[in-house]
Coordinates of C-alpha atoms in Angstrom, one line a residue:
M1 CA 64.6 -24.7 67.5
E2 CA 65.0 -28.2 65.5
S3 CA 67.0 -30.8 67.3
T4 CA 70.4 -32.0 66.3
Y5 CA 69.0 -35.3 65.1
S6 CA 66.6 -33.5 62.3
K7 CA 67.4 -35.0 58.8
P8 CA 66.1 -32.0 56.3
H9 CA 67.5 -34.0 53.2
L10 CA 64.8 -36.5 53.7
T11 CA 62.2 -33.8 53.5
G12 CA 63.6 -31.4 51.2
R13 CA 62.4 -28.7 53.3
N14 CA 63.8 -26.4 56.0
P15 CA 63.0 -28.2 59.2
S16 CA 62.9 -25.1 61.3
R17 CA 60.2 -23.4 58.6
S18 CA 58.1 -26.6 58.6
L19 CA 58.1 -26.8 62.3
E20 CA 56.9 -23.1 62.4
A21 CA 54.2 -24.2 60.0
L22 CA 53.3 -27.0 62.1
A23 CA 52.9 -25.1 65.2
T24 CA 50.2 -22.9 63.4
L25 CA 47.9 -26.2 63.2
K26 CA 47.0 -25.5 59.6
V27 CA 45.8 -28.7 58.1
S28 CA 48.0 -28.5 54.9
A29 CA 51.0 -28.2 57.6
I30 CA 49.8 -31.0 59.7
L31 CA 49.4 -33.3 56.3
S32 CA 52.7 -32.0 55.2
G33 CA 54.3 -33.2 58.6
F34 CA 52.8 -36.6 58.4
G35 CA 53.8 -37.2 54.9
S36 CA 57.3 -36.4 55.8
M37 CA 57.6 -39.0 58.9
S38 CA 59.7 -42.0 58.7
P39 CA 58.4 -45.6 58.6
A40 CA 59.3 -46.0 62.3
M41 CA 57.1 -42.9 63.2
W42 CA 54.6 -44.2 61.0
L43 CA 54.4 -47.4 62.9
V44 CA 54.7 -45.7 66.2
Q45 CA 51.6 -43.4 65.5
L46 CA 49.8 -46.7 64.2
Y47 CA 50.5 -48.5 67.4
V48 CA 49.1 -45.6 69.2
F49 CA 46.0 -45.3 67.0
F50 CA 45.1 -48.9 67.4
E51 CA 45.5 -48.9 71.4
Y52 CA 43.1 -45.6 71.7
V53 CA 40.8 -46.1 69.1
R54 CA 40.6 -49.8 68.8
P55 CA 39.0 -49.7 65.4
Q56 CA 39.6 -53.9 65.7
T57 CA 37.0 -53.9 68.5
I58 CA 34.5 -51.1 66.8
Y59 CA 34.5 -53.4 63.3
P60 CA 34.8 -57.3 64.1
W61 CA 35.5 -58.0 60.4
L62 CA 38.9 -56.0 61.3
D63 CA 39.6 -58.2 64.0
V64 CA 41.8 -60.9 62.2
L65 CA 45.2 -60.1 63.2
P66 CA 46.8 -58.9 66.4
W67 CA 47.4 -55.4 65.0
S68 CA 48.5 -53.7 68.0
M69 CA 51.3 -56.0 68.6
I70 CA 52.1 -56.5 64.9
S71 CA 52.4 -52.8 64.8
L72 CA 54.5 -52.4 68.2
L73 CA 57.0 -54.9 67.1
L74 CA 57.3 -53.2 63.8
A75 CA 57.9 -50.3 65.1
A76 CA 60.5 -51.1 67.8
V77 CA 62.5 -52.8 64.8
A78 CA 62.0 -49.8 62.4
C79 CA 63.3 -47.4 65.2
L80 CA 66.4 -49.8 65.6
A81 CA 67.0 -50.1 62.0
E82 CA 66.9 -46.0 61.6
G83 CA 69.4 -46.0 64.6
R84 CA 66.8 -43.9 66.6
F85 CA 67.4 -45.4 70.1
K86 CA 69.0 -43.1 72.7
F87 CA 68.6 -42.9 76.3
T88 CA 68.6 -39.9 78.3
A89 CA 66.9 -39.2 81.7
K90 CA 68.8 -42.0 83.3
S91 CA 67.1 -41.6 86.3
I92 CA 63.3 -42.6 84.8
W93 CA 65.1 -45.5 82.6
L94 CA 66.7 -46.8 85.7
S95 CA 63.5 -46.5 87.8
I96 CA 61.7 -48.3 84.6
T97 CA 64.5 -51.0 84.5
L98 CA 63.9 -51.8 88.4
F99 CA 60.0 -52.0 88.0
T100 CA 60.6 -54.4 85.4
A101 CA 62.9 -56.5 87.2
T102 CA 60.4 -56.5 90.0
I103 CA 57.9 -57.6 87.8
V104 CA 59.8 -60.3 86.7
L105 CA 61.0 -61.5 90.1
S106 CA 57.7 -61.1 91.7
S107 CA 56.3 -63.5 88.8
V108 CA 58.7 -66.2 89.8
V109 CA 57.9 -66.3 93.5
A110 CA 54.0 -65.4 93.0
F111 CA 51.3 -67.2 94.7
S112 CA 50.2 -68.5 91.4
P113 CA 52.9 -67.9 88.6
E114 CA 50.3 -69.0 86.1
Y115 CA 48.6 -65.5 86.4
S116 CA 51.9 -63.6 86.2
W117 CA 52.6 -65.6 82.6
D118 CA 49.2 -65.4 81.3
N119 CA 49.3 -61.4 81.7
R120 CA 53.2 -61.3 80.5
N121 CA 52.2 -59.1 77.5
L122 CA 50.6 -56.7 79.2
W123 CA 53.5 -55.2 80.7
L124 CA 55.7 -55.9 77.7
N125 CA 53.3 -53.8 75.8
W126 CA 54.1 -50.8 77.9
L127 CA 57.7 -51.3 78.2
L128 CA 58.1 -51.3 74.2
L129 CA 55.8 -48.3 74.3
I130 CA 58.1 -46.5 76.4
L131 CA 61.1 -47.7 74.3
I132 CA 59.5 -46.4 70.7
I133 CA 58.5 -43.2 72.1
G134 CA 60.8 -42.2 74.9
G135 CA 63.9 -43.8 73.0
G136 CA 62.8 -43.5 69.6
I137 CA 61.4 -39.7 69.4
R138 CA 64.3 -37.6 68.4
D139 CA 63.1 -34.3 67.6
K140 CA 60.6 -31.5 68.4
K141 CA 58.4 -32.0 65.0
E142 CA 58.1 -35.7 65.7
L143 CA 57.0 -34.9 69.2
V144 CA 54.3 -32.4 67.9
L145 CA 53.1 -34.8 65.5
L146 CA 52.6 -37.5 68.2
L147 CA 50.7 -35.1 70.3
I148 CA 48.6 -33.9 67.2
A149 CA 47.5 -37.4 66.7
F150 CA 47.0 -38.3 70.5
G151 CA 44.8 -35.2 70.7
L152 CA 42.7 -36.4 67.6
W153 CA 42.1 -39.8 69.2
N154 CA 41.0 -38.2 72.5
I155 CA 38.9 -35.8 70.6
K156 CA 37.1 -38.6 69.2
M157 CA 36.2 -39.5 72.7
T158 CA 35.7 -36.3 73.8
Q159 CA 33.0 -35.5 70.9
H160 CA 31.4 -39.1 71.8
G161 CA 31.2 -38.0 75.3
V162 CA 29.6 -34.7 74.6
R163 CA 27.0 -36.5 72.3
S164 CA 26.1 -39.2 74.5
W165 CA 25.6 -37.0 77.5
A166 CA 23.3 -34.4 75.2
S167 CA 21.5 -37.5 74.0
I168 CA 20.1 -38.0 77.5
G169 CA 19.4 -34.3 78.1
F170 CA 22.7 -33.9 80.1
S171 CA 21.2 -35.6 83.0
F172 CA 22.7 -38.2 85.3
R173 CA 23.1 -41.7 84.4
P174 CA 24.6 -44.1 87.0
I175 CA 27.1 -45.8 84.9
G176 CA 28.2 -42.8 83.2
V177 CA 29.5 -42.2 79.7
G178 CA 32.5 -44.4 78.6
G179 CA 35.0 -43.8 75.9
A180 CA 36.6 -46.0 73.2
P181 CA 36.4 -49.7 73.5
G182 CA 39.4 -51.3 75.5
W183 CA 41.2 -49.3 78.0
F184 CA 38.4 -46.2 78.1
Q185 CA 35.3 -48.1 77.5
N186 CA 34.3 -47.9 81.5
S187 CA 33.1 -44.3 82.6
G188 CA 35.8 -44.5 85.5
E189 CA 38.5 -45.2 83.1
F190 CA 37.3 -42.5 80.8
G191 CA 37.1 -40.1 83.4
I192 CA 40.9 -40.8 84.0
Q193 CA 42.0 -40.4 80.5
M194 CA 40.2 -36.9 80.7
C195 CA 42.1 -36.1 83.6
V196 CA 45.4 -36.9 81.6
F197 CA 44.3 -35.5 78.5
L198 CA 43.1 -32.0 79.8
P199 CA 46.2 -30.7 81.1
I200 CA 48.1 -31.6 78.2
V201 CA 45.7 -29.9 75.6
V202 CA 45.6 -27.0 77.9
Y203 CA 49.5 -26.2 78.1
F204 CA 49.9 -27.5 74.3
T205 CA 47.4 -24.9 73.7
Y206 CA 49.0 -22.0 75.6
G207 CA 52.6 -23.2 73.8
V208 CA 51.3 -22.8 70.5
W209 CA 48.9 -19.9 71.3
P210 CA 50.9 -17.1 69.6
K211 CA 51.2 -18.7 66.6
L212 CA 47.6 -19.7 66.0
G213 CA 44.8 -18.1 63.9
K214 CA 41.1 -17.3 65.1
W215 CA 39.6 -20.4 64.1
S216 CA 42.6 -22.4 65.5
R217 CA 42.3 -20.9 68.8
R218 CA 38.3 -21.4 68.8
F219 CA 38.7 -25.0 67.9
L220 CA 41.3 -25.7 70.9
L221 CA 39.0 -23.9 73.4
C222 CA 36.2 -26.0 72.1
V223 CA 38.5 -29.2 72.6
I224 CA 39.2 -28.1 76.1
A225 CA 35.4 -27.7 76.8
S226 CA 34.8 -31.0 75.3
A227 CA 37.2 -32.6 77.6
V228 CA 35.6 -30.7 80.6
I229 CA 31.9 -31.7 79.6
S230 CA 33.0 -35.5 79.0
M231 CA 34.3 -35.7 82.6
I232 CA 31.2 -34.6 83.9
A233 CA 29.3 -37.1 81.8
T234 CA 31.3 -39.9 83.0
S235 CA 29.6 -39.6 86.6
S236 CA 33.0 -40.4 87.8
R237 CA 33.7 -38.6 91.2
G238 CA 37.5 -39.9 91.0
A239 CA 37.5 -37.8 87.6
L240 CA 36.1 -34.7 89.3
V241 CA 38.5 -35.0 92.3
G242 CA 41.3 -35.5 89.7
A243 CA 40.3 -32.4 87.8
A244 CA 39.9 -30.4 90.9
A245 CA 43.8 -31.4 92.1
I246 CA 44.9 -30.4 88.7
A247 CA 42.9 -27.0 89.2
V248 CA 45.0 -26.4 92.6
W249 CA 48.1 -27.6 91.0
A250 CA 47.6 -25.0 88.4
I251 CA 46.9 -22.1 90.6
W252 CA 50.1 -23.1 92.8
R253 CA 52.4 -23.2 89.7
S254 CA 51.0 -20.0 87.9
P255 CA 53.2 -17.1 88.3
H256 CA 50.0 -14.8 88.3
R257 CA 48.1 -16.6 90.9
V258 CA 45.4 -14.1 91.7
R259 CA 44.4 -14.3 88.1
A260 CA 44.8 -18.0 88.1
L261 CA 42.5 -18.4 91.2
T262 CA 39.9 -16.2 89.5
A263 CA 39.8 -17.9 86.5
V264 CA 39.5 -21.4 88.2
A265 CA 37.1 -20.2 90.5
L266 CA 34.7 -18.9 87.4
L267 CA 35.3 -22.2 85.7
G268 CA 34.9 -24.3 89.0
T269 CA 31.8 -22.6 89.4
L270 CA 30.4 -23.3 85.7
V271 CA 31.4 -26.9 86.2
W272 CA 29.5 -27.3 89.5
L273 CA 26.4 -25.9 88.2
A274 CA 26.5 -28.2 85.3
V275 CA 26.8 -31.2 87.7
P276 CA 23.7 -33.0 87.8
S277 CA 22.0 -33.1 91.2
E278 CA 22.5 -36.7 91.6
S279 CA 26.3 -36.7 91.0
K280 CA 26.3 -34.0 93.5
E281 CA 24.5 -36.2 96.1
R282 CA 27.0 -38.9 95.6
F283 CA 29.6 -36.4 96.6
R284 CA 27.7 -35.7 99.9
E285 CA 27.5 -39.6 100.6
M286 CA 31.5 -40.1 99.9
G287 CA 33.0 -42.0 102.6
D288 CA 30.0 -43.5 103.8
D289 CA 28.3 -45.2 100.7
R290 CA 28.9 -48.8 99.6
S291 CA 31.2 -47.9 97.2
S292 CA 33.3 -45.9 99.3
T293 CA 33.3 -48.6 102.3
T294 CA 34.0 -51.3 99.9
R295 CA 37.2 -49.4 98.4
L296 CA 38.2 -48.7 102.2
T297 CA 38.0 -52.5 102.8
Y298 CA 40.1 -53.5 99.8
W299 CA 42.6 -50.7 100.8
K300 CA 43.0 -52.1 104.1
D301 CA 43.3 -55.5 103.2
G302 CA 45.9 -54.5 100.4
I303 CA 48.1 -52.9 103.2
E304 CA 47.6 -56.1 105.1
I305 CA 48.8 -58.1 102.1
A306 CA 51.7 -56.2 101.6
N307 CA 52.9 -56.3 105.3
R308 CA 52.6 -60.1 105.1
H309 CA 54.8 -60.1 101.9
P310 CA 56.7 -56.8 101.8
I311 CA 59.6 -57.5 99.6
L312 CA 58.0 -58.9 96.5
G313 CA 54.8 -59.2 97.2
I314 CA 51.9 -61.9 96.2
G315 CA 53.3 -61.7 92.7
Y316 CA 52.6 -59.6 89.7
K317 CA 48.8 -59.6 88.7
N318 CA 48.1 -62.0 91.7
W319 CA 45.5 -59.7 93.4
Y320 CA 42.5 -61.5 92.1
P321 CA 43.6 -65.2 92.7
Y322 CA 45.0 -64.6 96.3
Y323 CA 42.3 -62.2 97.4
T324 CA 39.6 -64.5 96.3
T325 CA 41.2 -67.5 98.0
F326 CA 42.2 -65.9 101.4
Y327 CA 40.0 -63.1 101.8
N328 CA 36.5 -62.8 99.8
P329 CA 35.4 -65.4 97.1
N330 CA 33.4 -62.3 95.5
G331 CA 36.4 -59.8 96.1
Q332 CA 37.1 -57.6 93.3
L333 CA 40.5 -55.7 92.2
P334 CA 42.0 -53.2 94.8
H335 CA 40.8 -50.0 93.3
N336 CA 44.0 -48.2 93.9
F337 CA 46.9 -48.1 91.8
M338 CA 49.3 -47.7 94.6
I339 CA 47.8 -50.5 96.7
E340 CA 47.7 -52.7 93.3
A341 CA 51.6 -52.2 93.2
V342 CA 52.3 -52.7 96.8
S343 CA 50.3 -55.7 97.4
E344 CA 51.2 -57.5 94.3
M345 CA 55.1 -56.5 94.1
G346 CA 55.9 -55.4 97.9
Y347 CA 57.5 -52.4 98.9
V348 CA 60.2 -52.7 96.4
G349 CA 57.7 -52.6 93.6
L350 CA 56.0 -49.4 95.4
G351 CA 59.6 -47.9 95.6
A352 CA 59.9 -48.5 92.1
L353 CA 56.8 -47.0 91.1
V354 CA 57.4 -43.9 93.3
W355 CA 60.8 -43.5 91.7
V356 CA 59.2 -43.5 88.2
I357 CA 56.8 -40.8 89.2
A358 CA 59.6 -38.6 91.2
A359 CA 62.0 -38.7 88.3
S360 CA 59.4 -37.8 85.9
F361 CA 58.4 -34.6 88.0
S362 CA 62.4 -34.0 88.4
A363 CA 63.1 -34.2 84.6
T364 CA 60.4 -32.0 83.6
R365 CA 61.7 -29.4 86.1
S366 CA 65.0 -29.7 84.3
V367 CA 63.5 -29.1 81.0
R368 CA 62.1 -25.8 82.2
S369 CA 65.4 -24.7 83.4
K370 CA 66.6 -25.3 79.8
T371 CA 63.7 -23.5 78.2
G372 CA 62.2 -21.0 80.2
A373 CA 62.6 -17.3 80.0
Q374 CA 65.7 -17.1 81.7
A375 CA 67.5 -19.9 79.4
I376 CA 69.7 -18.8 76.7
V377 CA 67.2 -19.6 74.0
P378 CA 63.9 -20.0 75.5
D379 CA 61.1 -22.4 73.9
R380 CA 57.7 -21.7 74.7
L381 CA 56.2 -25.1 73.6
L382 CA 58.5 -27.2 75.2
W383 CA 58.5 -25.4 78.3
S384 CA 54.7 -25.3 78.4
L385 CA 54.7 -29.3 77.6
S386 CA 56.8 -29.8 80.7
Y387 CA 53.9 -28.5 82.9
G388 CA 51.5 -30.4 80.7
F389 CA 53.0 -33.8 81.4
D390 CA 53.1 -32.8 85.1
G391 CA 49.6 -32.2 85.5
A392 CA 48.7 -35.2 83.3
L393 CA 50.6 -37.2 86.0
I394 CA 48.9 -35.3 88.9
G395 CA 45.4 -35.9 87.2
F396 CA 46.4 -39.7 87.1
I397 CA 47.6 -40.0 90.6
V398 CA 44.4 -38.6 92.0
S399 CA 41.9 -39.9 89.9
G400 CA 43.9 -43.5 89.6
S401 CA 43.7 -43.7 93.3
F402 CA 40.0 -45.0 92.9
V403 CA 40.4 -47.5 90.1
S404 CA 43.0 -50.5 89.5
V405 CA 44.7 -49.0 86.5
L406 CA 48.5 -49.4 87.2
Y407 CA 48.7 -51.3 84.0
Y408 CA 46.8 -49.1 81.8
P409 CA 48.4 -46.5 79.3
Y410 CA 47.9 -43.5 81.3
L411 CA 51.2 -43.6 83.4
W412 CA 53.3 -45.2 80.7
M413 CA 52.2 -43.0 77.8
N414 CA 53.0 -40.0 80.0
T415 CA 56.2 -41.3 81.0
A416 CA 57.3 -42.0 77.4
M417 CA 56.5 -38.3 76.2
V418 CA 58.3 -37.1 79.2
L419 CA 61.2 -38.9 78.3
A420 CA 60.8 -38.0 74.4
L421 CA 60.7 -34.4 75.7
V422 CA 63.9 -34.8 78.0
R423 CA 65.7 -36.1 74.9
I424 CA 64.7 -33.1 72.6
V425 CA 65.6 -30.6 74.9
N426 CA 69.0 -32.2 76.0
S427 CA 69.9 -32.4 71.9
R428 CA 68.6 -29.0 71.4
S429 CA 70.9 -27.7 74.7
T430 CA 73.8 -29.4 73.4
R431 CA 73.5 -27.7 70.1
I432 CA 73.0 -24.2 71.6
T433 CA 76.2 -25.0 73.5
L434 CA 78.3 -26.2 70.5
Q435 CA 77.0 -23.0 68.4
A436 CA 78.2 -20.8 71.3
Q437 CA 81.4 -22.4 71.4
H438 CA 81.9 -21.9 67.8
I439 CA 81.0 -18.3 68.0
R440 CA 83.5 -18.0 70.5
K441 CA 86.2 -19.7 68.7
I442 CA 85.6 -17.5 65.7
S443 CA 85.5 -14.4 67.8
R444 CA 89.0 -15.0 69.4
P445 CA 90.9 -14.8 66.2
A446 CA 89.3 -11.5 65.3
Q447 CA 89.7 -10.1 68.8
A448 CA 93.5 -10.9 68.7
S449 CA 93.9 -9.4 65.4
R450 CA 92.2 -6.2 66.6
D451 CA 94.7 -6.0 69.7
D452 CA 97.8 -6.8 67.5
T453 CA 96.9 -3.8 65.3
S454 CA 96.4 -1.9 68.1
A455 CA 100.0 -2.8 69.6
N456 CA 101.6 -2.4 66.4
S457 CA 99.8 1.3 66.1
C458 CA 101.1 2.2 69.7
V459 CA 104.9 1.2 68.6
D460 CA 104.8 3.0 65.3
S461 CA 103.4 6.2 67.1
G462 CA 106.1 5.7 69.7
Q463 CA 103.8 4.8 72.4
E464 CA 104.5 2.6 75.4

């Protein structure tokens, strides 16, 4: 069902029909959907494009303006001008507010406030992203269009990953295969993105599966396969561990656990057979090799730093100057997003981060209660997406535990989409409730009229 915020008079089409057509993933329906978007949504899509594809990095001649920041600010202004902002899922918004406040306060008392100040735009970007997506997307069609575009940008990376791995004969490469320039250029970060993308595309596919034609189904299955292949191509142990965690979670959440276990076991076997022997050897060495011991040292030092500065930590983005001054002049980042949070922003920052994650899981659970099979009006796609975002979050938590990626888009993009999903479902539930109340109001006079007729009939016939 379409949200109460839909404005069919802007498109000249029945919104329910256009959404049904969009769910078939036919090119004509997708192009029509993008053509009907408002300026605010175009700017939102443009910002995500600049962040995930980075054409300004690929083509230096294009890098003449800060395109990402321009499109982001214009999107925020356009959302405000169109009256889009609405904030549901208050627990998530409160946790983000606390996290933002902790960043500001820790920057003020930081070991090196200059480092915090120099990185101010990093968090501002994600905060505005959460606002324009989580507070700006107002109906199911807009969310589906965002997910289609999000999928296209990830498909661009997966096809590059598959081609790059094929070019070396599907063999092992120590540095692995990377993704798009910027956030995902490093193979480890690309692997994390695949851990986020894979559950979203799997559950999105499940949500629209009954509406798809034969070729659309084959295309989406190929996309899923390309994400798995790209994950292997990264040579990232963290990515494969993240994928395994997603698989275990999917089996646990499935109502058909035996079938799910069988399917996952078969797929896992195929994946393990495809993993190069060198990558398998790295798993055998896990915990004892230099990479593992170095990470363990950083984690131990990070906890020590947090205990020395328990309230607000050493300051937002201050790990590097602090660590190279007091621990190791050749030190690197902490290689764990939780350690990154607790060392830089203390246990207050860690608490805020855990709250963001917990509130997201709670919100998606609420979505399922309103859209599942037991709901008044079930919605297969919205119900399925709630699982997709949960899986993406689990993939990030596990694979991100080996890399310093707290301020990368993984968590914040997923949080923004969860907020949009909650808003859509709450608006949908409100509409269903109002419709039910309207039907009851209409039915009461009719019932009263029938009762009066029956009473009059009894009187006329002399009955009591």
